[in-house]
């Protein structure tokens, strides 16, 4: 069974009420529920959210050392965190970077990702479906 860890960074606990015109109406629990339904018996999912950078660093390190795949929406840390980038490159975690919104169609400061160069790939702009696509990419990638 594939082990996949889904990590969500700062302010993603507010989904559902946070700028719904940008991030949609689903809560993080809704996203977790639909992802678990999709994964069903194909993957063993762990799902976490934190507003603290160090928590995310720890979970990435654990996933990398355990050989688990990671779906990472690092929120604003995407654009600022050398620590998250180093956790990915240092642990060898197979990470798919995801965003609900199309960050490239937004403010300039969201166009740069410190994580993308050490990620397997990036999926942005498809709302909750970004997570679904990342799950498929990880499962398919393992088969290749
Ligand atoms: C986000 C995009 C980031 O720029 C922003 O800081 C977020 C959410 C997204 O999912 O679209 O918190 O990662």
PDB file of C-alpha atoms and ligand atoms in Angstrom:
ATOM      1  CA  UNK A   1       0.000   0.000   0.000  1.00  0.00           C
ATOM      2  CA  UNK A   2       1.366   3.431  -0.927  1.00  0.00           C
ATOM      3  CA  UNK A   3       1.872   5.794   1.979  1.00  0.00           C
ATOM      4  CA  UNK A   4       1.057   9.410   1.180  1.00  0.00           C
ATOM      5  CA  UNK A   5       1.230  12.339   3.565  1.00  0.00           C
ATOM      6  CA  UNK A   6      -0.873  15.401   2.759  1.00  0.00           C
ATOM      7  CA  UNK A   7       0.540  18.546   4.343  1.00  0.00           C
ATOM      8  CA  UNK A   8      -1.175  21.905   4.556  1.00  0.00           C
ATOM      9  CA  UNK A   9       0.472  25.092   5.702  1.00  0.00           C
ATOM     10  CA  UNK A  10      -0.618  28.384   7.236  1.00  0.00           C
ATOM     11  CA  UNK A  11      -4.163  29.670   6.982  1.00  0.00           C
ATOM     12  CA  UNK A  12      -5.434  26.601   5.154  1.00  0.00           C
ATOM     13  CA  UNK A  13      -7.375  25.753   8.337  1.00  0.00           C
ATOM     14  CA  UNK A  14      -9.584  28.712   7.364  1.00  0.00           C
ATOM     15  CA  UNK A  15     -10.679  27.207   4.039  1.00  0.00           C
ATOM     16  CA  UNK A  16     -14.408  27.447   3.495  1.00  0.00           C
ATOM     17  CA  UNK A  17     -14.592  30.961   4.915  1.00  0.00           C
ATOM     18  CA  UNK A  18     -11.212  32.338   3.731  1.00  0.00           C
ATOM     19  CA  UNK A  19     -11.574  34.399   0.538  1.00  0.00           C
ATOM     20  CA  UNK A  20     -13.972  31.862  -1.050  1.00  0.00           C
ATOM     21  CA  UNK A  21     -13.799  33.710  -4.386  1.00  0.00           C
ATOM     22  CA  UNK A  22     -10.136  32.648  -4.569  1.00  0.00           C
ATOM     23  CA  UNK A  23      -9.987  29.424  -2.589  1.00  0.00           C
ATOM     24  CA  UNK A  24     -13.509  28.016  -3.024  1.00  0.00           C
ATOM     25  CA  UNK A  25     -16.209  27.015  -0.589  1.00  0.00           C
ATOM     26  CA  UNK A  26     -14.822  23.676   0.592  1.00  0.00           C
ATOM     27  CA  UNK A  27     -13.299  23.387   4.046  1.00  0.00           C
ATOM     28  CA  UNK A  28     -10.036  21.524   4.614  1.00  0.00           C
ATOM     29  CA  UNK A  29     -12.100  18.672   6.121  1.00  0.00           C
ATOM     30  CA  UNK A  30     -14.151  18.537   2.895  1.00  0.00           C
ATOM     31  CA  UNK A  31     -10.923  18.311   0.880  1.00  0.00           C
ATOM     32  CA  UNK A  32      -9.625  15.565   3.166  1.00  0.00           C
ATOM     33  CA  UNK A  33     -12.891  13.606   2.858  1.00  0.00           C
ATOM     34  CA  UNK A  34     -12.953  13.691  -0.944  1.00  0.00           C
ATOM     35  CA  UNK A  35      -9.265  12.776  -1.154  1.00  0.00           C
ATOM     36  CA  UNK A  36      -9.764   9.808   1.188  1.00  0.00           C
ATOM     37  CA  UNK A  37     -12.703   8.644  -0.964  1.00  0.00           C
ATOM     38  CA  UNK A  38     -10.542   8.864  -4.086  1.00  0.00           C
ATOM     39  CA  UNK A  39      -7.580   7.120  -2.476  1.00  0.00           C
ATOM     40  CA  UNK A  40      -9.837   4.387  -1.034  1.00  0.00           C
ATOM     41  CA  UNK A  41      -7.786   1.199  -0.998  1.00  0.00           C
ATOM     42  CA  UNK A  42      -5.065   2.583  -3.298  1.00  0.00           C
ATOM     43  CA  UNK A  43      -3.142   4.613  -0.699  1.00  0.00           C
ATOM     44  CA  UNK A  44      -2.791   4.959   3.020  1.00  0.00           C
ATOM     45  CA  UNK A  45      -3.277   8.705   3.639  1.00  0.00           C
ATOM     46  CA  UNK A  46      -2.167  10.843   6.561  1.00  0.00           C
ATOM     47  CA  UNK A  47      -3.472  14.416   6.563  1.00  0.00           C
ATOM     48  CA  UNK A  48      -2.022  17.330   8.561  1.00  0.00           C
ATOM     49  CA  UNK A  49      -2.309  21.116   8.785  1.00  0.00           C
ATOM     50  CA  UNK A  50      -0.177  23.569  10.723  1.00  0.00           C
ATOM     51  CA  UNK A  51       0.368  27.306  10.884  1.00  0.00           C
ATOM     52  CA  UNK A  52       3.932  26.655  12.086  1.00  0.00           C
ATOM     53  CA  UNK A  53       6.848  26.166   9.720  1.00  0.00           C
ATOM     54  CA  UNK A  54       8.712  23.769  12.030  1.00  0.00           C
ATOM     55  CA  UNK A  55       5.771  21.342  12.145  1.00  0.00           C
ATOM     56  CA  UNK A  56       5.842  21.146   8.355  1.00  0.00           C
ATOM     57  CA  UNK A  57       9.634  20.647   8.363  1.00  0.00           C
ATOM     58  CA  UNK A  58       9.227  17.738  10.790  1.00  0.00           C
ATOM     59  CA  UNK A  59       6.471  16.044   8.780  1.00  0.00           C
ATOM     60  CA  UNK A  60       8.440  16.399   5.522  1.00  0.00           C
ATOM     61  CA  UNK A  61      11.541  14.871   7.130  1.00  0.00           C
ATOM     62  CA  UNK A  62       9.508  11.960   8.526  1.00  0.00           C
ATOM     63  CA  UNK A  63       7.856  11.303   5.158  1.00  0.00           C
ATOM     64  CA  UNK A  64      11.165  11.450   3.312  1.00  0.00           C
ATOM     65  CA  UNK A  65      12.868   9.053   5.706  1.00  0.00           C
ATOM     66  CA  UNK A  66       9.859   6.688   5.589  1.00  0.00           C
ATOM     67  CA  UNK A  67       9.715   6.737   1.788  1.00  0.00           C
ATOM     68  CA  UNK A  68       6.187   8.155   1.793  1.00  0.00           C
ATOM     69  CA  UNK A  69       5.008  10.485  -0.967  1.00  0.00           C
ATOM     70  CA  UNK A  70       4.005  14.013  -0.013  1.00  0.00           C
ATOM     71  CA  UNK A  71       1.254  16.283  -1.327  1.00  0.00           C
ATOM     72  CA  UNK A  72       2.288  19.701  -0.050  1.00  0.00           C
ATOM     73  CA  UNK A  73       0.269  22.905  -0.032  1.00  0.00           C
ATOM     74  CA  UNK A  74       2.723  25.062   1.887  1.00  0.00           C
ATOM     75  CA  UNK A  75       0.514  28.158   1.568  1.00  0.00           C
ATOM     76  CA  UNK A  76       2.515  31.363   1.913  1.00  0.00           C
ATOM     77  CA  UNK A  77       5.616  29.404   2.992  1.00  0.00           C
ATOM     78  CA  UNK A  78       5.858  28.291  -0.631  1.00  0.00           C
ATOM     79  CA  UNK A  79       7.156  31.730  -1.467  1.00  0.00           C
ATOM     80  CA  UNK A  80       9.439  32.276   1.528  1.00  0.00           C
ATOM     81  CA  UNK A  81      10.692  29.102   3.175  1.00  0.00           C
ATOM     82  CA  UNK A  82      14.263  27.943   2.655  1.00  0.00           C
ATOM     83  CA  UNK A  83      13.638  25.579   5.596  1.00  0.00           C
ATOM     84  CA  UNK A  84      10.868  23.684   3.775  1.00  0.00           C
ATOM     85  CA  UNK A  85      12.938  23.483   0.617  1.00  0.00           C
ATOM     86  CA  UNK A  86      15.929  22.128   2.568  1.00  0.00           C
ATOM     87  CA  UNK A  87      13.692  19.598   4.364  1.00  0.00           C
ATOM     88  CA  UNK A  88      12.614  18.246   0.966  1.00  0.00           C
ATOM     89  CA  UNK A  89      16.086  18.105  -0.569  1.00  0.00           C
ATOM     90  CA  UNK A  90      17.666  16.881   2.680  1.00  0.00           C
ATOM     91  CA  UNK A  91      15.232  14.021   3.308  1.00  0.00           C
ATOM     92  CA  UNK A  92      14.722  13.043  -0.324  1.00  0.00           C
ATOM     93  CA  UNK A  93      10.931  13.308   0.065  1.00  0.00           C
ATOM     94  CA  UNK A  94       8.975  12.866  -3.181  1.00  0.00           C
ATOM     95  CA  UNK A  95       6.845  16.002  -3.069  1.00  0.00           C
ATOM     96  CA  UNK A  96       4.099  17.275  -5.340  1.00  0.00           C
ATOM     97  CA  UNK A  97       3.541  20.991  -4.688  1.00  0.00           C
ATOM     98  CA  UNK A  98      -0.126  21.951  -4.902  1.00  0.00           C
ATOM     99  CA  UNK A  99      -2.138  25.151  -4.797  1.00  0.00           C
ATOM    100  CA  UNK A 100      -5.868  25.670  -4.898  1.00  0.00           C
ATOM    101  CA  UNK A 101      -5.499  28.954  -6.775  1.00  0.00           C
ATOM    102  CA  UNK A 102      -3.516  29.661  -9.923  1.00  0.00           C
ATOM    103  CA  UNK A 103      -0.667  31.449  -8.180  1.00  0.00           C
ATOM    104  CA  UNK A 104       0.734  32.609 -11.545  1.00  0.00           C
ATOM    105  CA  UNK A 105      -2.404  34.605 -12.263  1.00  0.00           C
ATOM    106  CA  UNK A 106      -2.092  36.449  -8.932  1.00  0.00           C
ATOM    107  CA  UNK A 107       0.322  38.900  -7.280  1.00  0.00           C
ATOM    108  CA  UNK A 108       3.969  38.846  -8.407  1.00  0.00           C
ATOM    109  CA  UNK A 109       5.190  37.631  -5.012  1.00  0.00           C
ATOM    110  CA  UNK A 110       3.183  34.415  -5.506  1.00  0.00           C
ATOM    111  CA  UNK A 111       4.918  33.647  -8.820  1.00  0.00           C
ATOM    112  CA  UNK A 112       8.108  32.467  -7.149  1.00  0.00           C
ATOM    113  CA  UNK A 113       8.192  29.111  -5.362  1.00  0.00           C
ATOM    114  CA  UNK A 114      11.244  28.074  -3.350  1.00  0.00           C
ATOM    115  CA  UNK A 115       9.826  24.546  -3.277  1.00  0.00           C
ATOM    116  CA  UNK A 116       9.200  23.940  -6.979  1.00  0.00           C
ATOM    117  CA  UNK A 117      12.876  23.287  -7.879  1.00  0.00           C
ATOM    118  CA  UNK A 118      13.018  20.368  -5.412  1.00  0.00           C
ATOM    119  CA  UNK A 119       9.481  19.071  -6.068  1.00  0.00           C
ATOM    120  CA  UNK A 120       8.570  16.294  -8.506  1.00  0.00           C
ATOM    121  CA  UNK A 121       5.972  18.624  -9.983  1.00  0.00           C
ATOM    122  CA  UNK A 122       3.583  21.470  -9.342  1.00  0.00           C
ATOM    123  CA  UNK A 123      -0.208  21.553  -9.703  1.00  0.00           C
ATOM    124  CA  UNK A 124      -1.995  24.877  -9.271  1.00  0.00           C
ATOM    125  CA  UNK A 125      -5.327  26.432 -10.053  1.00  0.00           C
ATOM    126  CA  UNK A 126      -7.778  23.541  -9.884  1.00  0.00           C
ATOM    127  CA  UNK A 127      -9.220  24.066  -6.417  1.00  0.00           C
ATOM    128  CA  UNK A 128      -9.711  20.847  -4.455  1.00  0.00           C
ATOM    129  CA  UNK A 129      -9.002  18.924  -7.659  1.00  0.00           C
ATOM    130  CA  UNK A 130      -5.338  20.030  -7.409  1.00  0.00           C
ATOM    131  CA  UNK A 131      -5.043  17.549  -4.521  1.00  0.00           C
ATOM    132  CA  UNK A 132      -6.758  14.796  -6.534  1.00  0.00           C
ATOM    133  CA  UNK A 133      -4.399  15.332  -9.467  1.00  0.00           C
ATOM    134  CA  UNK A 134      -1.392  15.223  -7.141  1.00  0.00           C
ATOM    135  CA  UNK A 135      -2.608  11.925  -5.669  1.00  0.00           C
ATOM    136  CA  UNK A 136      -2.914  10.438  -9.155  1.00  0.00           C
ATOM    137  CA  UNK A 137       0.535  11.764 -10.094  1.00  0.00           C
ATOM    138  CA  UNK A 138       2.146  10.151  -7.037  1.00  0.00           C
ATOM    139  CA  UNK A 139       0.391   6.816  -7.582  1.00  0.00           C
ATOM    140  CA  UNK A 140       1.167   6.817 -11.301  1.00  0.00           C
ATOM    141  CA  UNK A 141       4.774   7.901 -10.718  1.00  0.00           C
ATOM    142  CA  UNK A 142       5.319   4.956  -8.393  1.00  0.00           C
ATOM    143  CA  UNK A 143       4.139   2.611 -11.111  1.00  0.00           C
ATOM    144  CA  UNK A 144       6.546   3.991 -13.736  1.00  0.00           C
TER     145      UNK A 144
HETATM  146  C1  LIG B   1      -2.087  28.849  -1.811  1.00  0.00           C
HETATM  147  C2  LIG B   1      -1.468  30.027  -2.571  1.00  0.00           C
HETATM  148  C3  LIG B   1      -0.507  30.801  -1.672  1.00  0.00           C
HETATM  149  O1  LIG B   1       0.046  31.895  -2.395  1.00  0.00           O
HETATM  150  C4  LIG B   1      -1.251  31.349  -0.469  1.00  0.00           C
HETATM  151  O2  LIG B   1      -0.363  32.020   0.391  1.00  0.00           O
HETATM  152  C5  LIG B   1      -2.022  30.298   0.248  1.00  0.00           C
HETATM  153  C6  LIG B   1      -2.751  29.307  -0.521  1.00  0.00           C
HETATM  154  C7  LIG B   1      -3.143  28.115  -2.650  1.00  0.00           C
HETATM  155  O3  LIG B   1      -3.484  26.994  -2.282  1.00  0.00           O
HETATM  156  O4  LIG B   1      -3.651  28.658  -3.630  1.00  0.00           O
HETATM  157  O5  LIG B   1      -2.101  30.293   1.469  1.00  0.00           O
HETATM  158  O6  LIG B   1      -1.052  27.918  -1.504  1.00  0.00           O
END
